[in-house]
């Protein structure tokens, strides 16, 4: 089981985690959530949790004291603390696998112009981003992180293979997929996928993944060609074919 303590000004936004696959995982006890309202730890009679930054600047900043109170309530000093921040490392597969080894995570969701730096320093928070852009708060990025991590928890998905299906061919984009009907408005499913020959299907999937990665993410394709050493003879021939198409 993986436990998430989520510290936020807007816990109501996290209703989404009770739906779909993550919601079912929660019902099965595979993941657990504790949503903490940072305002509950404010010493202000109006539950104020933000103030103007020293030195000036636009907008408001979340205050250290309510965050400290919320952190203490979840015993954050003994857990891995993540702060969702546009200046943090952009999450990728390697980072997700690393974080998935944690049994407990504390996720701090910033808002407004961010949080008092002392809250990050004291609690040794690692800053994580979901992309090089800015949102109005950390709640949506936190949900992205939770969803991505939850699917790596054993038992959450239908099969262990499903958890890494987008990276079966490590470093490649996912190949095209089809379902019924075989013919839709004159568009046919590729014949190779309907003939029952699993070897040919595997090689077709591999080739399509290579071509898509070559065309859409040439950086990943170059890295794959340079570093991949686990191909069998048939896969090697397919890769050489795709390379020669350049």
Tab-separated table of C-alpha atoms in Angstrom:
chain	number	residue	atom	x	y	z
A	1	UNK	CA	0.000	0.000	0.000
A	2	UNK	CA	1.092	3.565	-0.700
A	3	UNK	CA	-0.049	6.371	1.615
A	4	UNK	CA	-0.384	9.994	0.501
A	5	UNK	CA	-0.721	12.957	2.853
A	6	UNK	CA	-1.833	15.879	0.702
A	7	UNK	CA	-1.528	19.354	2.219
A	8	UNK	CA	-3.715	21.857	0.388
A	9	UNK	CA	-5.869	24.960	0.723
A	10	UNK	CA	-8.536	23.292	-1.415
A	11	UNK	CA	-9.062	19.654	-0.388
A	12	UNK	CA	-12.402	19.586	-2.198
A	13	UNK	CA	-10.529	19.588	-5.501
A	14	UNK	CA	-9.325	16.047	-4.853
A	15	UNK	CA	-12.734	14.430	-5.314
A	16	UNK	CA	-11.300	13.115	-8.584
A	17	UNK	CA	-9.156	10.543	-6.771
A	18	UNK	CA	-12.306	8.683	-5.758
A	19	UNK	CA	-13.114	7.914	-9.381
A	20	UNK	CA	-11.912	5.435	-11.983
A	21	UNK	CA	-8.886	3.204	-11.368
A	22	UNK	CA	-7.427	5.205	-8.486
A	23	UNK	CA	-10.803	5.241	-6.724
A	24	UNK	CA	-11.071	1.456	-7.005
A	25	UNK	CA	-7.509	1.106	-5.741
A	26	UNK	CA	-8.459	3.181	-2.719
A	27	UNK	CA	-11.465	0.951	-2.052
A	28	UNK	CA	-9.212	-2.118	-2.195
A	29	UNK	CA	-6.767	-0.586	0.272
A	30	UNK	CA	-3.934	-0.408	-2.257
A	31	UNK	CA	-3.575	3.344	-1.903
A	32	UNK	CA	-4.593	5.592	0.964
A	33	UNK	CA	-5.171	9.345	1.064
A	34	UNK	CA	-5.232	11.874	3.867
A	35	UNK	CA	-6.229	15.332	2.682
A	36	UNK	CA	-5.209	18.059	5.105
A	37	UNK	CA	-6.606	21.571	4.897
A	38	UNK	CA	-3.723	23.934	5.629
A	39	UNK	CA	-6.183	26.641	6.722
A	40	UNK	CA	-7.101	24.497	9.734
A	41	UNK	CA	-3.684	25.313	11.182
A	42	UNK	CA	-3.937	29.067	10.807
A	43	UNK	CA	-3.820	31.198	13.955
A	44	UNK	CA	-5.926	33.839	12.262
A	45	UNK	CA	-9.622	33.993	13.216
A	46	UNK	CA	-10.493	34.020	9.519
A	47	UNK	CA	-8.207	31.034	8.803
A	48	UNK	CA	-5.928	33.243	6.747
A	49	UNK	CA	-2.987	31.287	5.317
A	50	UNK	CA	-1.323	33.860	3.048
A	51	UNK	CA	0.245	37.305	3.259
A	52	UNK	CA	2.256	39.799	1.198
A	53	UNK	CA	5.882	38.811	0.499
A	54	UNK	CA	8.752	40.719	2.099
A	55	UNK	CA	10.563	42.846	-0.450
A	56	UNK	CA	7.444	43.403	-2.484
A	57	UNK	CA	6.266	41.625	-5.566
A	58	UNK	CA	2.951	40.646	-7.116
A	59	UNK	CA	0.396	38.470	-5.386
A	60	UNK	CA	0.333	36.700	-2.047
A	61	UNK	CA	2.521	34.033	-0.487
A	62	UNK	CA	1.443	31.091	1.654
A	63	UNK	CA	2.669	31.616	5.223
A	64	UNK	CA	5.098	29.278	6.960
A	65	UNK	CA	3.182	28.793	10.224
A	66	UNK	CA	0.039	27.066	8.847
A	67	UNK	CA	2.232	24.855	6.664
A	68	UNK	CA	4.385	23.919	9.664
A	69	UNK	CA	1.248	22.987	11.588
A	70	UNK	CA	-0.067	20.857	8.742
A	71	UNK	CA	3.321	19.168	8.302
A	72	UNK	CA	3.532	18.372	11.979
A	73	UNK	CA	0.045	16.862	11.953
A	74	UNK	CA	1.159	14.195	9.468
A	75	UNK	CA	4.570	13.600	11.048
A	76	UNK	CA	6.249	14.873	7.884
A	77	UNK	CA	9.678	14.769	9.503
A	78	UNK	CA	9.698	10.997	9.030
A	79	UNK	CA	8.333	10.975	5.478
A	80	UNK	CA	9.371	11.999	1.981
A	81	UNK	CA	8.051	15.519	1.311
A	82	UNK	CA	7.220	16.731	-2.195
A	83	UNK	CA	6.370	20.305	-3.139
A	84	UNK	CA	4.574	20.724	-6.460
A	85	UNK	CA	6.437	23.597	-8.083
A	86	UNK	CA	7.067	24.837	-11.655
A	87	UNK	CA	10.730	25.342	-10.747
A	88	UNK	CA	11.201	21.698	-9.730
A	89	UNK	CA	12.443	18.727	-11.713
A	90	UNK	CA	9.934	17.683	-14.356
A	91	UNK	CA	8.696	14.197	-13.507
A	92	UNK	CA	9.695	11.386	-15.822
A	93	UNK	CA	9.648	7.608	-15.736
A	94	UNK	CA	12.834	7.301	-13.711
A	95	UNK	CA	11.623	9.762	-11.071
A	96	UNK	CA	8.249	8.046	-10.820
A	97	UNK	CA	9.872	4.663	-10.297
A	98	UNK	CA	12.094	6.198	-7.630
A	99	UNK	CA	9.143	7.780	-5.793
A	100	UNK	CA	7.049	4.609	-6.112
A	101	UNK	CA	9.471	2.922	-3.713
A	102	UNK	CA	8.279	5.234	-0.943
A	103	UNK	CA	5.547	3.802	1.275
A	104	UNK	CA	4.472	7.274	2.435
A	105	UNK	CA	4.581	10.611	0.651
A	106	UNK	CA	3.649	14.085	1.829
A	107	UNK	CA	2.601	16.343	-1.056
A	108	UNK	CA	2.452	20.088	-0.428
A	109	UNK	CA	0.301	22.048	-2.861
A	110	UNK	CA	1.302	25.654	-3.227
A	111	UNK	CA	-1.043	28.425	-4.276
A	112	UNK	CA	-0.974	32.098	-5.164
A	113	UNK	CA	2.694	33.044	-5.736
A	114	UNK	CA	4.043	30.051	-3.835
A	115	UNK	CA	5.054	29.349	-0.239
A	116	UNK	CA	7.426	30.804	2.339
A	117	UNK	CA	10.830	29.275	1.531
A	118	UNK	CA	11.378	28.375	5.190
A	119	UNK	CA	8.627	25.777	4.965
A	120	UNK	CA	10.484	24.056	2.130
A	121	UNK	CA	13.897	24.284	3.760
A	122	UNK	CA	12.852	23.041	7.184
A	123	UNK	CA	10.903	20.060	5.900
A	124	UNK	CA	13.513	19.233	3.241
A	125	UNK	CA	10.912	19.319	0.480
A	126	UNK	CA	11.860	18.081	-2.988
A	127	UNK	CA	10.363	20.273	-5.682
A	128	UNK	CA	8.594	18.424	-8.491
A	129	UNK	CA	7.030	19.850	-11.651
A	130	UNK	CA	4.734	18.395	-14.290
A	131	UNK	CA	5.968	20.727	-17.019
A	132	UNK	CA	7.508	24.058	-17.906
A	133	UNK	CA	4.387	26.129	-17.371
A	134	UNK	CA	2.564	27.685	-14.414
A	135	UNK	CA	-0.873	26.763	-13.060
A	136	UNK	CA	-2.951	28.588	-10.455
A	137	UNK	CA	-2.047	26.051	-7.775
A	138	UNK	CA	-0.398	22.745	-6.983
A	139	UNK	CA	-3.573	20.705	-6.724
A	140	UNK	CA	-3.809	19.627	-10.368
A	141	UNK	CA	-0.090	18.757	-10.551
A	142	UNK	CA	-0.492	16.772	-7.327
A	143	UNK	CA	-3.314	14.776	-8.908
A	144	UNK	CA	-1.138	14.053	-11.923
A	145	UNK	CA	1.640	12.806	-9.648
A	146	UNK	CA	-0.752	10.696	-7.575
A	147	UNK	CA	-2.308	9.106	-10.654
A	148	UNK	CA	1.082	8.335	-12.195
A	149	UNK	CA	2.372	6.789	-8.967
A	150	UNK	CA	-0.789	4.861	-8.112
A	151	UNK	CA	-0.650	2.894	-11.354
A	152	UNK	CA	2.800	1.627	-10.338
A	153	UNK	CA	1.491	0.141	-7.081
A	154	UNK	CA	1.195	-3.653	-7.471
A	155	UNK	CA	-2.415	-4.713	-7.906
A	156	UNK	CA	-3.791	-1.346	-8.971
A	157	UNK	CA	-3.878	-2.284	-12.653
A	158	UNK	CA	-5.215	-5.513	-14.110
A	159	UNK	CA	-1.751	-6.886	-14.818
A	160	UNK	CA	1.836	-6.073	-13.989
A	161	UNK	CA	2.493	-5.599	-17.709
A	162	UNK	CA	-0.164	-2.890	-17.897
A	163	UNK	CA	1.752	-0.747	-15.422
A	164	UNK	CA	4.581	-0.304	-17.906
A	165	UNK	CA	2.793	-0.801	-21.216
A	166	UNK	CA	3.828	2.625	-22.470
A	167	UNK	CA	7.460	1.632	-21.999
A	168	UNK	CA	7.547	-2.032	-23.035
A	169	UNK	CA	10.180	-1.015	-25.553
A	170	UNK	CA	12.074	1.110	-23.050
A	171	UNK	CA	12.263	4.688	-24.237
A	172	UNK	CA	9.823	4.415	-27.152
A	173	UNK	CA	6.437	6.018	-27.642
A	174	UNK	CA	3.441	3.710	-27.652
A	175	UNK	CA	2.392	2.069	-30.920
A	176	UNK	CA	-1.106	2.597	-32.472
A	177	UNK	CA	-3.921	0.404	-31.136
A	178	UNK	CA	-7.350	-0.554	-32.512
A	179	UNK	CA	-10.560	-2.231	-31.388
A	180	UNK	CA	-13.856	-3.378	-32.993
A	181	UNK	CA	-15.170	-2.971	-35.622
A	182	UNK	CA	-12.429	-4.072	-38.020
A	183	UNK	CA	-13.778	-1.680	-40.646
A	184	UNK	CA	-15.027	1.734	-39.594
A	185	UNK	CA	-16.135	4.212	-42.262
A	186	UNK	CA	-13.796	2.561	-44.755
A	187	UNK	CA	-10.809	2.565	-42.400
A	188	UNK	CA	-9.427	-0.949	-41.848
A	189	UNK	CA	-7.523	-2.289	-38.879
A	190	UNK	CA	-4.038	-3.363	-40.093
A	191	UNK	CA	-4.288	-6.984	-41.252
A	192	UNK	CA	-1.292	-8.100	-39.179
A	193	UNK	CA	-3.216	-7.402	-35.969
A	194	UNK	CA	-6.030	-9.765	-36.911
A	195	UNK	CA	-4.110	-12.830	-38.106
A	196	UNK	CA	-3.292	-14.254	-34.672
A	197	UNK	CA	0.461	-14.465	-35.315
A	198	UNK	CA	1.818	-13.034	-32.060
A	199	UNK	CA	5.391	-12.815	-33.290
A	200	UNK	CA	4.393	-10.725	-36.305
A	201	UNK	CA	2.114	-8.601	-34.124
A	202	UNK	CA	4.983	-7.959	-31.708
A	203	UNK	CA	7.310	-6.928	-34.530
A	204	UNK	CA	4.639	-4.690	-36.093
A	205	UNK	CA	4.065	-2.987	-32.733
A	206	UNK	CA	7.799	-2.535	-32.305
A	207	UNK	CA	8.225	-1.040	-35.777
A	208	UNK	CA	5.325	1.367	-35.316
A	209	UNK	CA	6.672	2.437	-31.933
A	210	UNK	CA	10.059	3.084	-33.514
A	211	UNK	CA	8.581	5.112	-36.369
A	212	UNK	CA	6.396	7.208	-34.091
A	213	UNK	CA	9.302	7.914	-31.762
A	214	UNK	CA	11.561	8.772	-34.716
A	215	UNK	CA	9.003	11.234	-36.099
A	216	UNK	CA	7.635	12.761	-32.874
A	217	UNK	CA	10.536	12.483	-30.424
A	218	UNK	CA	13.784	12.195	-32.382
A	219	UNK	CA	15.701	12.802	-29.150
A	220	UNK	CA	14.260	9.642	-27.600
A	221	UNK	CA	14.775	7.717	-30.817
A	222	UNK	CA	18.446	8.669	-30.996
A	223	UNK	CA	18.953	7.658	-27.383
A	224	UNK	CA	17.192	4.340	-27.937
A	225	UNK	CA	19.298	3.490	-30.994
A	226	UNK	CA	22.491	4.448	-29.193
A	227	UNK	CA	21.909	2.632	-25.906
A	228	UNK	CA	19.540	-0.271	-26.460
A	229	UNK	CA	21.306	-3.628	-26.295
A	230	UNK	CA	18.488	-6.095	-25.601
A	231	UNK	CA	17.019	-6.647	-29.059
A	232	UNK	CA	16.710	-10.080	-30.605
A	233	UNK	CA	17.708	-10.640	-34.247
A	234	UNK	CA	14.244	-9.926	-35.642
A	235	UNK	CA	13.899	-6.733	-33.613
A	236	UNK	CA	17.369	-5.644	-34.694
A	237	UNK	CA	16.365	-6.058	-38.355
A	238	UNK	CA	13.248	-3.975	-37.756
A	239	UNK	CA	15.255	-1.218	-36.120
A	240	UNK	CA	17.776	-1.168	-38.985
A	241	UNK	CA	14.881	-0.930	-41.422
A	242	UNK	CA	13.440	2.091	-39.610
A	243	UNK	CA	16.864	3.737	-39.375
A	244	UNK	CA	17.385	3.277	-43.127
A	245	UNK	CA	14.085	5.063	-43.784
A	246	UNK	CA	15.647	8.325	-42.595
